[in-house]
Short mmCIF file of C-alpha atoms in Angstrom, two decimals:
data_model
loop_
_atom_site.label_atom_id
_atom_site.label_comp_id
_atom_site.label_asym_id
_atom_site.label_seq_id
_atom_site.Cartn_x
_atom_site.Cartn_y
_atom_site.Cartn_z
CA MET A 17 9.41 -13.61 7.13
CA SER A 18 6.61 -16.14 7.23
CA PRO A 19 4.73 -16.57 10.48
CA ASP A 20 6.74 -19.64 11.60
CA ILE A 21 7.75 -17.50 14.51
CA PHE A 22 4.47 -18.55 16.05
CA GLU A 23 4.92 -22.26 15.52
CA ASP A 24 6.53 -22.87 18.85
CA PRO A 25 5.39 -20.20 21.32
CA SER A 26 7.73 -20.00 24.31
CA ASP A 27 5.23 -18.84 26.96
CA THR A 28 1.60 -17.83 27.56
CA ARG A 29 2.20 -14.33 26.19
CA GLU A 30 3.50 -15.75 22.91
CA GLU A 31 0.63 -18.24 22.79
CA ILE A 32 -1.78 -15.30 23.04
CA LEU A 33 0.07 -13.38 20.30
CA ALA A 34 0.08 -16.50 18.10
CA ALA A 35 -3.69 -16.83 18.52
CA THR A 36 -4.07 -13.14 17.72
CA TYR A 37 -2.01 -13.49 14.55
CA ARG A 38 -4.05 -16.49 13.36
CA SER A 39 -7.32 -14.64 13.97
CA LEU A 40 -6.02 -11.50 12.25
CA ALA A 41 -4.92 -13.54 9.24
CA THR A 42 -8.28 -15.34 9.07
CA TYR A 43 -10.77 -12.53 9.75
CA GLY A 44 -8.77 -9.33 9.33
CA TYR A 45 -8.66 -6.53 11.88
CA ALA A 46 -12.12 -5.19 11.06
CA ASP A 47 -13.76 -8.47 12.02
CA LEU A 48 -11.47 -9.41 14.90
CA SER A 49 -12.81 -9.95 18.43
CA ILE A 50 -11.40 -11.30 21.69
CA GLY A 51 -13.92 -14.13 21.35
CA LYS A 52 -12.43 -15.18 17.99
CA ILE A 53 -8.90 -14.95 19.38
CA GLY A 54 -10.07 -17.15 22.28
CA GLU A 55 -11.07 -19.87 19.77
CA GLU A 56 -7.45 -20.03 18.56
CA PHE A 57 -6.05 -20.03 22.09
CA PRO A 58 -5.59 -23.42 23.78
CA LYS A 59 -5.99 -22.11 27.35
CA SER A 60 -8.73 -20.22 29.20
CA GLN A 61 -9.91 -17.03 27.53
CA SER A 62 -9.74 -15.24 30.89
CA LEU A 63 -5.93 -15.41 30.60
CA ILE A 64 -6.15 -13.13 27.57
CA TYR A 65 -7.96 -10.48 29.60
CA HIS A 66 -5.38 -10.93 32.34
CA HIS A 67 -2.67 -9.78 29.91
CA TYR A 68 -4.48 -7.37 27.59
CA ASP A 69 -7.36 -4.91 27.95
CA ASN A 70 -8.91 -5.13 24.50
CA LYS A 71 -8.50 -6.12 20.86
CA GLU A 72 -6.54 -2.97 20.05
CA ASP A 73 -3.93 -3.54 22.80
CA LEU A 74 -3.54 -7.13 21.72
CA THR A 75 -3.16 -6.16 18.08
CA ILE A 76 -0.47 -3.60 18.91
CA ALA A 77 1.48 -6.22 20.91
CA CYS A 78 1.11 -8.70 18.04
CA LEU A 79 2.17 -6.10 15.47
CA GLU A 80 5.24 -5.17 17.48
CA PHE A 81 6.20 -8.84 17.72
CA LEU A 82 5.71 -9.39 13.96
CA LEU A 83 7.67 -6.30 12.94
CA ASP A 84 10.54 -7.07 15.35
CA HIS A 85 10.80 -10.46 13.71
CA LEU A 86 10.62 -9.02 10.20
CA GLU A 87 13.37 -6.53 11.01
CA ARG A 88 15.67 -9.15 12.53
CA GLU A 89 15.22 -11.44 9.57
CA PHE A 90 15.57 -8.81 6.86
CA THR A 91 18.41 -6.66 8.06
CA ARG A 92 21.03 -9.37 8.26
CA PHE A 93 23.51 -9.09 5.43
CA GLU A 94 23.39 -12.57 3.93
CA GLY A 95 24.35 -12.16 0.29
CA ASP A 96 27.90 -12.81 -0.90
CA SER A 97 27.98 -9.27 -2.26
CA ALA A 98 26.02 -6.04 -1.96
CA ARG A 99 24.44 -6.78 -5.33
CA GLU A 100 23.26 -10.21 -4.27
CA GLU A 101 21.85 -8.72 -1.06
CA LEU A 102 19.86 -6.11 -2.98
CA GLU A 103 18.61 -8.63 -5.53
CA GLN A 104 17.46 -11.02 -2.81
CA MET A 105 15.45 -8.22 -1.24
CA LEU A 106 13.66 -7.55 -4.52
CA ASP A 107 13.17 -11.20 -5.41
CA TRP A 108 11.42 -11.66 -2.11
CA ALA A 109 9.10 -8.68 -2.64
CA VAL A 110 8.12 -9.37 -6.23
CA GLY A 111 9.31 -12.95 -6.24
CA ALA A 112 7.91 -16.34 -7.00
CA ALA A 113 4.93 -17.64 -5.05
CA GLU A 114 6.13 -19.92 -2.32
CA ASP A 115 2.86 -20.65 -0.65
CA ASP A 116 4.60 -20.39 2.69
CA GLY A 117 2.09 -18.03 4.25
CA SER A 118 3.93 -14.90 3.04
CA GLU A 119 0.95 -13.39 1.29
CA ARG A 120 -1.27 -13.85 4.31
CA PHE A 121 1.41 -12.35 6.49
CA LEU A 122 1.80 -9.36 4.18
CA ALA A 123 -1.95 -8.92 3.88
CA THR A 124 -2.26 -8.86 7.68
CA LEU A 125 0.46 -6.23 8.00
CA PHE A 126 -1.02 -4.07 5.23
CA GLU A 127 -4.47 -4.09 6.81
CA LEU A 128 -2.95 -2.82 10.06
CA ARG A 129 -0.84 -0.28 8.22
CA ALA A 130 -3.92 1.01 6.42
CA ARG A 131 -5.49 1.60 9.87
CA SER A 132 -2.60 3.94 10.78
CA PRO A 133 -4.50 7.16 10.06
CA HIS A 134 -6.91 6.09 12.82
CA ASN A 135 -4.35 4.67 15.22
CA GLU A 136 -1.20 6.50 16.27
CA ALA A 137 0.34 3.38 17.88
CA PHE A 138 0.08 1.46 14.60
CA ARG A 139 1.50 4.45 12.75
CA GLU A 140 4.53 4.61 15.03
CA GLN A 141 5.32 0.93 14.48
CA PHE A 142 5.26 1.25 10.70
CA ARG A 143 7.28 4.47 10.75
CA ARG A 144 9.98 2.73 12.74
CA THR A 145 9.99 -0.29 10.40
CA ASP A 146 10.15 1.87 7.27
CA ARG A 147 13.06 3.79 8.77
CA ILE A 148 14.96 0.60 9.69
CA PHE A 149 14.46 -0.95 6.23
CA GLU A 150 15.49 2.24 4.51
CA GLU A 151 18.60 2.64 6.63
CA TYR A 152 19.53 -0.96 6.03
CA THR A 153 19.05 -0.65 2.26
CA ALA A 154 21.15 2.54 2.25
CA HIS A 155 23.81 0.64 4.22
CA VAL A 156 23.90 -2.14 1.61
CA ILE A 157 24.22 0.45 -1.20
CA ARG A 158 26.97 2.31 0.67
CA THR A 159 28.83 -0.98 1.17
CA GLY A 160 28.59 -1.63 -2.57
CA ILE A 161 29.92 1.83 -3.44
CA GLU A 162 32.81 1.56 -0.98
CA GLY A 163 33.69 -1.89 -2.32
CA ASP A 164 33.74 -0.48 -5.87
CA GLU A 165 30.92 -2.85 -6.76
CA PHE A 166 28.31 -0.08 -7.19
CA ARG A 167 28.25 3.23 -9.06
CA GLU A 168 28.39 6.54 -7.23
CA CYS A 169 24.84 7.56 -6.23
CA ASP A 170 22.94 8.97 -3.26
CA PRO A 171 22.41 5.84 -1.11
CA GLU A 172 19.57 7.35 0.95
CA ARG A 173 17.62 8.52 -2.06
CA VAL A 174 18.02 5.27 -3.99
CA ALA A 175 17.12 3.29 -0.84
CA LYS A 176 13.91 5.27 -0.41
CA PHE A 177 13.01 4.69 -4.04
CA VAL A 178 13.68 0.94 -3.83
CA GLN A 179 11.75 0.60 -0.56
CA THR A 180 8.78 2.53 -1.96
CA PHE A 181 8.77 0.25 -4.98
CA ILE A 182 8.85 -2.80 -2.67
CA THR A 183 5.96 -1.37 -0.63
CA GLY A 184 3.89 -0.76 -3.76
CA ALA A 185 4.66 -4.14 -5.31
CA SER A 186 4.00 -6.15 -2.16
CA PHE A 187 0.82 -4.17 -1.42
CA ARG A 188 -0.42 -5.04 -4.91
CA ARG A 189 0.60 -8.64 -4.41
CA ALA A 190 -1.25 -8.84 -1.09
CA THR A 191 -4.41 -7.15 -2.36
CA THR A 192 -5.04 -7.51 -6.07
CA ASP A 193 -2.28 -9.09 -8.15
CA SER A 194 -0.91 -12.54 -8.63
CA VAL A 195 2.86 -12.99 -8.64
CA ASP A 196 2.69 -13.66 -12.42
CA THR A 197 1.34 -10.25 -13.29
CA LEU A 198 4.15 -8.67 -11.28
CA SER A 199 7.11 -10.25 -13.08
CA PRO A 200 7.48 -7.35 -15.58
CA LEU A 201 7.96 -5.12 -12.52
CA ARG A 202 10.99 -7.07 -11.39
CA GLU A 203 12.47 -6.75 -14.89
CA GLU A 204 11.89 -3.03 -14.97
CA MET A 205 13.47 -2.61 -11.53
CA GLN A 206 16.46 -4.51 -12.92
CA TRP A 207 16.66 -2.02 -15.81
CA TYR A 208 16.81 0.81 -13.27
CA LEU A 209 19.36 -0.84 -10.96
CA THR A 210 21.63 -1.79 -13.85
CA ARG A 211 21.93 1.86 -14.88
CA ARG A 212 21.73 3.48 -11.47
CA VAL A 213 23.52 1.18 -9.07
CA PHE A 214 25.26 -1.93 -10.46
CA LYS A 215 28.61 -1.62 -12.18
CA GLY A 216 29.62 -3.56 -15.26
CA MET B 14 -9.63 13.61 -6.86
CA SER B 15 -10.75 15.09 -3.56
CA PRO B 16 -14.16 14.15 -2.23
CA ASP B 17 -15.90 17.30 -3.56
CA ILE B 18 -17.99 14.88 -5.53
CA PHE B 19 -20.05 14.57 -2.39
CA GLU B 20 -20.55 18.27 -1.85
CA ASP B 21 -23.74 18.47 -3.80
CA PRO B 22 -25.50 15.09 -3.74
CA SER B 23 -28.09 14.82 -6.50
CA ASP B 24 -30.52 12.39 -4.84
CA THR B 25 -31.14 10.30 -1.71
CA ARG B 26 -28.83 7.56 -2.90
CA GLU B 27 -25.94 10.04 -3.28
CA GLU B 28 -26.78 11.57 0.09
CA ILE B 29 -26.44 8.13 1.64
CA LEU B 30 -23.11 7.52 -0.15
CA ALA B 31 -21.87 10.95 0.95
CA ALA B 32 -22.73 10.12 4.58
CA THR B 33 -20.95 6.78 4.17
CA TYR B 34 -17.85 8.45 2.81
CA ARG B 35 -17.74 10.96 5.68
CA SER B 36 -18.11 8.18 8.26
CA LEU B 37 -15.46 6.05 6.55
CA ALA B 38 -13.04 8.98 6.48
CA THR B 39 -13.69 9.76 10.15
CA TYR B 40 -13.81 6.30 11.74
CA GLY B 41 -12.33 3.97 9.14
CA TYR B 42 -13.98 0.79 7.92
CA ALA B 43 -13.13 -1.24 11.04
CA ASP B 44 -15.12 1.11 13.27
CA LEU B 45 -17.92 1.94 10.82
CA SER B 46 -21.55 1.22 11.66
CA ILE B 47 -24.91 2.06 10.11
CA GLY B 48 -25.61 4.08 13.28
CA LYS B 49 -22.56 6.28 12.64
CA ILE B 50 -23.49 6.70 8.98
CA GLY B 51 -26.97 7.72 10.16
CA GLU B 52 -25.44 10.58 12.18
CA GLU B 53 -24.01 12.03 8.96
CA PHE B 54 -27.25 11.55 7.04
CA PRO B 55 -29.75 14.41 7.14
CA LYS B 56 -32.83 12.22 6.62
CA SER B 57 -34.31 9.25 8.47
CA GLN B 58 -31.96 6.35 9.09
CA SER B 59 -34.64 3.92 7.94
CA LEU B 60 -34.08 5.20 4.40
CA ILE B 61 -30.56 3.77 4.54
CA TYR B 62 -31.94 0.31 5.30
CA HIS B 63 -34.43 0.77 2.51
CA HIS B 64 -31.55 1.06 0.02
CA TYR B 65 -28.83 -1.13 1.55
CA ASP B 66 -28.73 -4.30 3.65
CA ASN B 67 -25.66 -3.68 5.75
CA LYS B 68 -22.43 -1.74 6.20
CA GLU B 69 -20.60 -3.92 3.71
CA ASP B 70 -23.14 -3.35 0.89
CA LEU B 71 -23.06 0.36 1.56
CA THR B 72 -19.28 0.45 1.56
CA ILE B 73 -19.12 -1.38 -1.77
CA ALA B 74 -21.57 1.10 -3.32
CA CYS B 75 -19.56 4.01 -1.91
CA LEU B 76 -16.27 2.51 -3.13
CA GLU B 77 -17.65 2.02 -6.63
CA PHE B 78 -18.81 5.63 -6.70
CA LEU B 79 -15.41 6.91 -5.48
CA LEU B 80 -13.41 4.83 -7.92
CA ASP B 81 -15.65 5.77 -10.87
CA HIS B 82 -15.01 9.39 -10.04
CA LEU B 83 -11.26 8.85 -9.65
CA GLU B 84 -11.09 7.09 -13.00
CA ARG B 85 -13.05 9.78 -14.82
CA GLU B 86 -10.90 12.52 -13.34
CA PHE B 87 -7.55 10.82 -13.89
CA THR B 88 -7.86 9.32 -17.32
CA ARG B 89 -8.56 12.52 -19.19
CA PHE B 90 -5.53 13.65 -21.15
CA GLU B 91 -5.08 17.23 -19.94
CA GLY B 92 -1.40 17.98 -20.38
CA ASP B 93 -0.13 19.86 -23.42
CA SER B 94 2.16 16.96 -24.14
CA ALA B 95 2.60 13.34 -23.10
CA ARG B 96 5.48 14.40 -20.87
CA GLU B 97 3.40 16.99 -19.06
CA GLU B 98 0.62 14.45 -18.60
CA LEU B 99 2.99 11.92 -17.01
CA GLU B 100 4.60 14.54 -14.80
CA GLN B 101 1.24 15.78 -13.56
CA MET B 102 0.32 12.24 -12.56
CA LEU B 103 3.49 11.92 -10.49
CA ASP B 104 3.26 15.39 -8.98
CA TRP B 105 -0.17 14.53 -7.74
CA ALA B 106 0.93 11.25 -6.16
CA VAL B 107 4.09 12.48 -4.47
CA GLY B 108 3.25 16.13 -4.74
CA ALA B 109 2.89 19.09 -2.45
CA ALA B 110 0.40 19.02 0.40
CA GLU B 111 -2.74 20.78 -0.64
CA ASP B 112 -4.87 20.14 2.40
CA ASP B 113 -7.81 19.57 0.11
CA GLY B 114 -8.86 16.31 1.69
CA SER B 115 -6.69 14.21 -0.64
CA GLU B 116 -4.86 12.40 2.13
CA ARG B 117 -8.07 11.49 3.89
CA PHE B 118 -9.51 10.31 0.59
CA LEU B 119 -6.43 8.20 -0.13
CA ALA B 120 -6.36 6.81 3.40
CA THR B 121 -10.00 5.75 3.05
CA LEU B 122 -9.33 3.99 -0.24
CA PHE B 123 -6.23 2.24 1.11
CA GLU B 124 -8.05 0.92 4.15
CA LEU B 125 -10.66 -0.63 1.86
CA ARG B 126 -8.01 -1.97 -0.48
CA ALA B 127 -6.21 -3.58 2.45
CA ARG B 128 -9.50 -5.39 3.24
CA SER B 129 -9.44 -6.99 -0.24
CA PRO B 130 -8.04 -10.34 0.92
CA HIS B 131 -11.20 -10.70 3.02
CA ASN B 132 -13.63 -9.24 0.54
CA GLU B 133 -13.84 -10.33 -3.09
CA ALA B 134 -16.11 -7.40 -4.08
CA PHE B 135 -13.53 -4.88 -2.82
CA ARG B 136 -10.80 -6.83 -4.60
CA GLU B 137 -12.66 -6.69 -7.90
CA GLN B 138 -13.09 -2.91 -7.67
CA PHE B 139 -9.39 -2.30 -7.08
CA ARG B 140 -8.33 -4.75 -9.79
CA ARG B 141 -10.48 -2.86 -12.28
CA THR B 142 -9.09 0.50 -11.18
CA ASP B 143 -5.47 -0.68 -11.36
CA ARG B 144 -6.11 -2.02 -14.85
CA ILE B 145 -7.69 1.23 -16.02
CA PHE B 146 -4.88 3.38 -14.61
CA GLU B 147 -2.25 1.13 -16.10
CA GLU B 148 -3.88 1.09 -19.51
CA TYR B 149 -4.22 4.85 -19.43
CA THR B 150 -0.57 5.35 -18.42
CA ALA B 151 0.52 2.98 -21.21
CA HIS B 152 -1.65 4.99 -23.62
CA VAL B 153 0.10 8.24 -22.60
CA ILE B 154 3.51 6.61 -23.08
CA ARG B 155 2.51 5.19 -26.46
CA THR B 156 1.27 8.64 -27.53
CA GLY B 157 4.66 10.09 -26.53
CA ILE B 158 6.57 7.46 -28.49
CA GLU B 159 4.41 7.92 -31.59
CA GLY B 160 4.81 11.70 -31.37
CA ASP B 161 8.60 11.24 -31.18
CA GLU B 162 8.55 12.89 -27.77
CA PHE B 163 9.49 9.70 -25.87
CA ARG B 164 12.18 7.06 -26.33
CA GLU B 165 11.36 3.58 -27.55
CA CYS B 166 10.36 1.42 -24.58
CA ASP B 167 7.74 -1.15 -23.58
CA PRO B 168 4.74 1.07 -22.68
CA GLU B 169 2.95 -1.63 -20.65
CA ARG B 170 5.98 -2.51 -18.59
CA VAL B 171 6.94 1.09 -17.88
CA ALA B 172 3.30 1.91 -17.04
CA LYS B 173 3.13 -0.93 -14.54
CA PHE B 174 6.37 0.25 -12.94
CA VAL B 175 5.18 3.87 -12.68
CA GLN B 176 1.78 2.85 -11.28
CA THR B 177 3.38 0.57 -8.69
CA PHE B 178 5.63 3.42 -7.64
CA ILE B 179 2.60 5.72 -7.35
CA THR B 180 0.77 3.09 -5.27
CA GLY B 181 3.75 2.70 -2.93
CA ALA B 182 4.34 6.44 -2.58
CA SER B 183 0.73 7.35 -1.98
CA PHE B 184 0.27 4.46 0.46
CA ARG B 185 3.26 5.76 2.44
CA ARG B 186 1.86 9.27 2.26
CA ALA B 187 -1.54 8.13 3.54
CA THR B 188 -0.16 5.99 6.35
CA THR B 189 3.26 7.05 7.64
CA ASP B 190 5.04 9.79 5.73
CA SER B 191 4.68 13.50 5.34
CA VAL B 192 4.92 14.95 1.85
CA ASP B 193 8.31 16.46 2.79
CA THR B 194 9.96 13.13 3.38
CA LEU B 195 8.75 11.95 -0.02
CA SER B 196 10.29 14.69 -2.18
CA PRO B 197 13.53 12.70 -2.81
CA LEU B 198 11.27 10.03 -4.31
CA ARG B 199 9.95 12.40 -6.92
CA GLU B 200 13.52 13.38 -7.85
CA GLU B 201 14.56 9.76 -8.19
CA MET B 202 11.54 9.00 -10.37
CA GLN B 203 12.62 11.92 -12.54
CA TRP B 204 16.10 10.37 -12.86
CA TYR B 205 14.46 7.17 -14.09
CA LEU B 206 12.04 8.84 -16.52
CA THR B 207 14.76 11.06 -17.99
CA ARG B 208 16.77 8.00 -18.99
CA ARG B 209 13.94 5.61 -19.74
CA VAL B 210 11.18 7.66 -21.31
CA PHE B 211 11.80 11.36 -21.97
CA LYS B 212 13.83 12.41 -24.96
CA GLY B 213 16.35 15.25 -24.94
#
């Protein structure tokens, strides 16, 4: 979920997207320019123009790459149980600071998401990602119910609630709050899950 | 909570802030310029420079004005009971479309909030607003507990949870979701409040 994906770009296109990500994370979208991206790019700046028309096109390509990665990494059932899977998801969102670039990564995504009302291509990307995360969360809950690990509930509705909570908590974390101030949130989410979802 | 506050500016300074708000809502912060603000301003553009140095200064002044208004309007106990007060808060956040400019207003605020990692003055404004909303929500919950209307619970923790949910839901509403797709969220929040806060 951190931007390691850009540590070892496989071709010129990925090198350009890596440079775009670093510039976005440093300056934010509002202050981004092809010139600044060029400073992060080890080859000739003219190559950037060869592949992309402008800062918006480049940002969309970078966003698509980031979200594809996020989806692949976060919709892989890795817990030993449905409960563990759900808890891992929440621990990540409201979890301990790891100083692994996560907050920068989140902040970059949220700035682009907040531009959605002015950019239909951004909007489409985030809609797709929300849908995939929600479907995956509902799948985990359904698995728990079928395995008699979870209580009977509406998996889609609970998934939407949990994902909205994660969006709110990680938006706060990226913009105004330290991880410390968010720990009561994780406890309260646990209160809810214990009564709504987890058995025993 | 809609931007009616700008309908009847009381002096030149408010006229400038109103023009800034309209430009922000139309173009977003990333594409804002003093020139564009000038197009929305009925007087000479030089007056803008007389009051503010640049687009950032102007945006901060506008943000402060918007958030002051939001705080005044939303921290006034208006329900007949603590329960009604809390429900009104949630209905507004995940509520029916009113086409009163609310979504545009929210979208404008979220774009500025998402710029917080790059702008300490923005960050400070949103931190203050979060704190005020959270304290107010905790106050409503405490009032309900004291009046024997609400169950015993930790008012601060529940307030933080509810406010994070509201942030997540209204961010989704402003960026990717229609009000329709959010109605299951309101129902799920009701499930939580019925067991956690409301009595009987």
